[in-house]
Amino acid sequence: MEFIKKNGKGILLCFIISVICWLLGKQFPIIGGPVFAIIAGMIITLIMKDKTQFESGIKFTSKKILQYAVILLGFGLNLQVILQTGAQSLPIIVATISISLIIAYILCKVMHIPGKISTLVGVGSSICGGSAIAATAPVIDADDEEVAQAISVIFFFNVLAAVLFPAFGSWLGFDRTTGEAFGIFAGTAINDTSSVTAASSTWDSMYGLGSQTLDKAVTVKLTRTLAIIPITLVLAFIRTRKESGNGSEKVSLKQVFPFFILFFIGASVITTIATSIGVPASFFTPLKELSKFFIIMAMAAIGLNTNIVKLVKTGGKPIIMGLCCWIGITAVSLGMQHTLGIW
């Protein structure tokens, strides 16, 4: 009862916003529920001058429910399928993730962009957009405005990719009799699932390929999602070393270790074992949908804690970083596909 009394109003506010934004996301998938939610939260904050009674629940939603969303994301990962069909794209995935993180690191130093925003943009661009940002934010102790900044940058280039990449792929001369080449390109060069789905489905429609491109792109995208595991563990280790050595209050690895990632791995293992003994993959669909809804709830909470005026004023440099990461990932994906004889 004490938990409900303390957090209930804030959680309910986030829930109401999320239901509306989830429905909007279904109608406009190229934008997606999380983006609608974060924008709605920021607008409501401009109007609502006193959020005192909601603050505790909003904080719980932006931190804990965000972690629950990542855990449930694991139920969408069949490790056996990923190992069988995603192995082909693994070298490309490793290369694109590496180039994005290198670009983010260099621009962080050269352009004096805050380290946490740089990390979130680099990880979000290279792995899986909002999900990667959701997993990384608690590990590096990013605040809600930093998360909102990164999500905004990622969203902008997601929409561009979803709209432009099918025409770009056609201009480049990707094979139009099979969805393999463009599917791998979409799965490695576009970071958010909704935009990967939009671009690959468009390619299927353009050339009458059924769902060939979509199936390939989604499998590659899920393979990329597994990179959340090593990235968060490495970031936890780096943060421990950095904060223990700079004279600030000592932080142990146990304090910042992303234990929710262990549950994410456990969910993936459960899904893999269950499907291998005959449980249909559709059994886990409700949990995957709940994961998406929890991300929307968390984005609503983050929006409620974000000053949109400040966000706009400080947005220039992170957008340039996002652009550079996006161009780097696209170029490396195309170069690696050409080298490996896929395109």
XYZ file of C-alpha atoms in Angstrom:
343
model
C 0.000 0.000 0.000
C 2.852 2.376 0.814
C 4.313 1.789 -2.675
C 0.988 2.644 -4.338
C 0.508 5.707 -2.157
C 3.994 6.950 -3.000
C 4.217 6.052 -6.703
C 0.672 5.358 -7.865
C -0.233 8.795 -9.265
C 2.970 9.161 -11.260
C 2.785 5.634 -12.684
C -0.890 6.156 -13.597
C -0.070 9.413 -15.394
C 2.649 7.664 -17.425
C 0.273 4.772 -18.145
C -2.479 7.054 -19.476
C -0.030 8.904 -21.723
C 1.373 5.569 -22.897
C -1.961 4.060 -23.921
C -2.672 7.044 -26.173
C 0.863 7.039 -27.611
C 0.833 3.262 -28.117
C -2.319 3.640 -30.252
C -0.731 6.529 -32.172
C 2.357 4.392 -32.733
C 0.212 1.671 -34.264
C -1.264 4.201 -36.690
C 2.076 5.824 -37.517
C 4.711 3.060 -37.102
C 7.437 5.044 -38.849
C 7.368 7.412 -35.846
C 6.517 4.850 -33.176
C 4.947 4.983 -29.726
C 8.139 5.840 -27.789
C 8.697 9.055 -29.763
C 5.062 10.111 -29.366
C 5.371 9.418 -25.623
C 8.536 11.418 -25.065
C 7.109 14.395 -26.997
C 3.787 14.173 -25.104
C 5.640 14.094 -21.782
C 7.677 17.184 -22.657
C 4.570 19.111 -23.744
C 2.657 18.156 -20.578
C 5.606 19.323 -18.473
C 5.394 22.758 -20.091
C 1.732 22.987 -19.073
C 1.865 21.279 -15.669
C 3.703 23.657 -13.354
C 3.565 21.511 -10.190
C 4.375 17.806 -10.576
C 5.244 17.181 -6.922
C 2.567 14.526 -6.349
C 3.654 12.655 -9.489
C 7.453 12.888 -9.174
C 8.123 9.643 -7.292
C 6.048 7.531 -9.697
C 7.550 9.258 -12.725
C 11.057 8.500 -11.429
C 10.129 4.842 -10.775
C 8.767 4.535 -14.319
C 11.781 6.159 -15.982
C 14.242 3.944 -14.081
C 12.710 0.616 -13.042
C 10.083 0.074 -15.727
C 12.745 0.925 -18.306
C 14.818 -1.971 -16.944
C 11.791 -4.301 -16.925
C 11.295 -3.429 -20.608
C 14.845 -4.544 -21.420
C 14.353 -7.815 -19.509
C 11.138 -8.599 -21.415
C 12.938 -7.780 -24.664
C 14.845 -11.030 -24.121
C 11.689 -13.042 -24.800
C 11.904 -11.930 -28.422
C 15.342 -13.502 -28.909
C 15.654 -17.123 -29.990
C 19.418 -17.601 -29.712
C 19.362 -20.738 -31.869
C 17.729 -18.952 -34.819
C 20.057 -15.985 -34.423
C 23.158 -18.205 -34.407
C 21.960 -20.091 -37.483
C 20.838 -17.207 -39.692
C 22.545 -14.198 -38.114
C 26.102 -15.513 -38.333
C 26.411 -14.312 -41.944
C 25.859 -10.733 -40.860
C 28.009 -10.907 -37.707
C 31.204 -9.406 -39.230
C 29.146 -6.491 -40.591
C 27.462 -5.961 -37.224
C 30.791 -5.924 -35.375
C 32.239 -3.471 -37.915
C 29.250 -1.085 -37.833
C 29.085 -1.067 -34.027
C 32.828 -0.405 -33.830
C 32.777 2.500 -36.297
C 29.826 4.158 -34.564
C 31.455 3.981 -31.136
C 34.792 5.241 -32.531
C 33.103 8.196 -34.261
C 31.134 9.036 -31.106
C 34.301 8.906 -29.000
C 36.299 11.126 -31.380
C 33.524 13.719 -31.755
C 32.990 13.715 -27.990
C 36.587 14.881 -27.598
C 36.760 17.198 -30.626
C 33.358 18.886 -30.238
C 33.270 18.781 -26.420
C 29.936 16.947 -26.345
C 29.040 15.595 -22.866
C 30.314 12.046 -22.421
C 27.006 10.472 -21.428
C 25.118 11.898 -24.402
C 27.955 10.782 -26.685
C 27.784 7.259 -25.275
C 24.001 7.077 -25.661
C 24.079 8.384 -29.249
C 26.938 6.044 -30.190
C 25.307 2.978 -28.624
C 21.822 3.884 -29.867
C 23.065 4.426 -33.424
C 25.080 1.228 -33.561
C 22.932 -1.337 -31.746
C 19.186 -0.922 -31.589
C 18.046 2.600 -30.988
C 15.750 3.107 -28.022
C 16.283 -0.376 -26.561
C 20.053 0.091 -26.407
C 19.656 3.538 -24.882
C 17.222 2.062 -22.341
C 19.763 -0.590 -21.359
C 22.741 1.769 -21.275
C 21.239 4.769 -19.443
C 21.083 3.208 -15.941
C 24.571 1.740 -16.300
C 26.213 5.117 -16.986
C 23.772 6.979 -14.695
C 22.463 9.195 -17.508
C 19.703 11.604 -16.487
C 16.351 11.891 -18.243
C 17.310 14.939 -20.309
C 20.374 13.127 -21.658
C 18.225 10.127 -22.577
C 15.669 12.410 -24.251
C 18.438 14.128 -26.231
C 19.802 10.805 -27.507
C 16.345 9.419 -28.343
C 15.521 12.595 -30.315
C 18.703 12.284 -32.387
C 18.157 8.581 -33.064
C 14.518 9.167 -34.053
C 15.449 11.822 -36.614
C 17.832 9.546 -38.511
C 15.504 6.554 -38.137
C 12.797 8.370 -40.075
C 15.274 9.463 -42.760
C 16.542 5.889 -43.154
C 13.054 4.376 -43.349
C 12.048 6.843 -46.074
C 15.278 7.055 -48.093
C 16.939 3.637 -47.880
C 14.618 1.670 -50.217
C 15.222 4.195 -53.019
C 18.929 4.317 -52.096
C 19.181 0.519 -52.274
C 17.492 0.488 -55.651
C 19.888 3.168 -56.933
C 22.865 1.138 -55.680
C 21.628 -1.893 -57.590
C 20.793 -4.356 -54.800
C 19.478 -7.708 -55.990
C 15.727 -7.344 -56.571
C 14.963 -11.071 -56.932
C 15.753 -11.839 -53.286
C 15.520 -9.840 -50.097
C 18.872 -10.984 -48.690
C 21.153 -8.077 -49.650
C 18.769 -5.267 -48.765
C 17.605 -7.148 -45.661
C 21.170 -7.310 -44.328
C 21.709 -3.661 -45.238
C 18.524 -2.542 -43.450
C 19.248 -4.765 -40.453
C 22.780 -3.414 -39.982
C 22.454 0.229 -41.068
C 19.114 1.196 -39.475
C 19.035 1.137 -35.691
C 15.387 1.040 -34.562
C 13.155 -1.994 -35.149
C 10.201 0.071 -36.379
C 12.316 1.740 -39.069
C 14.007 -1.545 -40.033
C 10.539 -3.038 -40.462
C 9.284 -0.048 -42.477
C 12.258 0.015 -44.879
C 12.416 -3.759 -45.439
C 8.635 -4.043 -45.890
C 8.796 -1.262 -48.497
C 11.482 -3.208 -50.398
C 9.329 -6.342 -50.295
C 6.366 -4.370 -51.654
C 8.424 -2.700 -54.374
C 9.641 -6.006 -55.829
C 6.929 -8.480 -54.804
C 9.131 -10.496 -52.432
C 6.492 -11.406 -49.871
C 8.279 -11.091 -46.521
C 11.773 -12.239 -47.588
C 13.466 -8.906 -46.892
C 11.550 -8.319 -43.676
C 12.418 -11.748 -42.265
C 16.114 -11.301 -43.060
C 16.267 -7.741 -41.739
C 14.533 -8.575 -38.452
C 16.845 -11.553 -37.814
C 19.914 -9.370 -38.420
C 18.424 -6.680 -36.195
C 17.850 -9.204 -33.366
C 21.459 -10.361 -33.732
C 22.551 -6.733 -33.223
C 20.399 -6.556 -30.093
C 22.640 -9.146 -28.402
C 25.430 -6.545 -28.445
C 23.580 -4.903 -25.541
C 25.126 -7.549 -23.275
C 28.876 -6.888 -23.782
C 28.380 -3.132 -24.226
C 26.602 -2.653 -20.890
C 29.083 -4.867 -19.038
C 32.072 -2.972 -20.476
C 30.477 0.399 -19.671
C 29.817 -0.730 -16.083
C 33.491 -1.692 -15.732
C 34.693 1.602 -17.264
C 32.462 3.649 -14.973
C 33.757 1.789 -11.918
C 37.388 2.405 -12.886
C 36.771 6.047 -13.763
C 34.809 7.010 -10.649
C 37.096 5.081 -8.325
C 40.146 6.831 -9.723
C 39.004 10.455 -9.950
C 38.810 11.166 -6.242
C 35.008 11.046 -6.044
C 33.048 8.771 -3.771
C 34.194 5.222 -4.440
C 31.884 3.224 -6.689
C 32.145 -0.554 -6.793
C 31.382 -2.735 -9.803
C 28.594 -4.335 -7.764
C 26.890 -0.931 -7.442
C 26.777 -0.239 -11.175
C 26.666 -3.796 -12.547
C 23.576 -4.101 -14.791
C 21.954 -7.079 -13.050
C 18.847 -6.642 -15.208
C 21.003 -7.752 -18.167
C 21.330 -11.163 -16.489
C 17.528 -11.426 -16.504
C 17.551 -10.325 -20.154
C 19.930 -13.198 -20.923
C 17.764 -15.559 -18.861
C 14.663 -14.556 -20.839
C 16.518 -15.250 -24.096
C 17.622 -18.682 -22.837
C 14.053 -19.535 -21.748
C 12.740 -18.580 -25.196
C 15.430 -20.623 -26.939
C 14.820 -23.756 -24.850
C 11.039 -23.463 -25.038
C 10.936 -23.103 -28.819
C 13.406 -25.977 -29.243
C 11.011 -28.353 -27.450
C 8.028 -27.295 -29.527
C 6.569 -24.208 -27.872
C 5.457 -21.867 -30.682
C 7.270 -18.532 -30.892
C 3.873 -16.804 -30.812
C 3.579 -17.887 -27.150
C 6.048 -15.130 -26.238
C 4.346 -12.431 -28.337
C 2.412 -10.927 -25.377
C 5.669 -10.519 -23.424
C 7.337 -8.837 -26.407
C 4.372 -6.471 -26.721
C 4.546 -5.735 -22.987
C 8.229 -4.892 -23.431
C 7.340 -2.367 -26.138
C 4.613 -0.860 -23.957
C 6.976 -0.547 -20.988
C 9.462 1.320 -23.192
C 6.664 3.710 -24.184
C 5.794 4.214 -20.489
C 9.429 4.908 -19.639
C 9.739 7.381 -22.520
C 6.618 9.192 -21.268
C 8.264 9.479 -17.839
C 11.515 10.714 -19.374
C 9.563 13.308 -21.356
C 7.858 14.479 -18.164
C 11.306 15.065 -16.642
C 12.720 16.906 -19.662
C 12.891 20.622 -20.399
C 12.038 20.841 -24.099
C 13.386 24.409 -24.388
C 16.784 23.347 -23.050
C 16.702 20.259 -25.276
C 16.260 22.355 -28.421
C 18.976 24.831 -27.397
C 21.564 22.103 -26.780
C 20.575 19.819 -29.674
C 22.959 20.960 -32.422
C 26.138 19.068 -31.593
C 24.440 15.708 -30.772
C 22.606 15.892 -34.123
C 25.921 16.359 -35.940
C 27.297 13.383 -34.008
C 24.230 11.305 -34.926
C 24.658 12.257 -38.586
C 28.326 11.240 -38.585
C 27.536 7.921 -36.867
C 24.725 7.275 -39.352
C 26.918 7.984 -42.378
C 29.753 5.893 -40.920
C 27.495 2.914 -40.209
C 25.915 3.098 -43.693
C 29.300 3.286 -45.446
C 30.814 0.429 -43.425
C 27.724 -1.772 -43.920
C 27.875 -1.278 -47.692
C 31.651 -1.762 -47.788
C 31.510 -4.970 -45.748
C 28.651 -6.393 -47.856
C 30.626 -5.686 -51.018
C 33.752 -7.282 -49.521
C 31.849 -10.390 -48.409
C 30.146 -10.752 -51.821
C 26.627 -10.204 -50.451
C 26.061 -7.173 -52.694
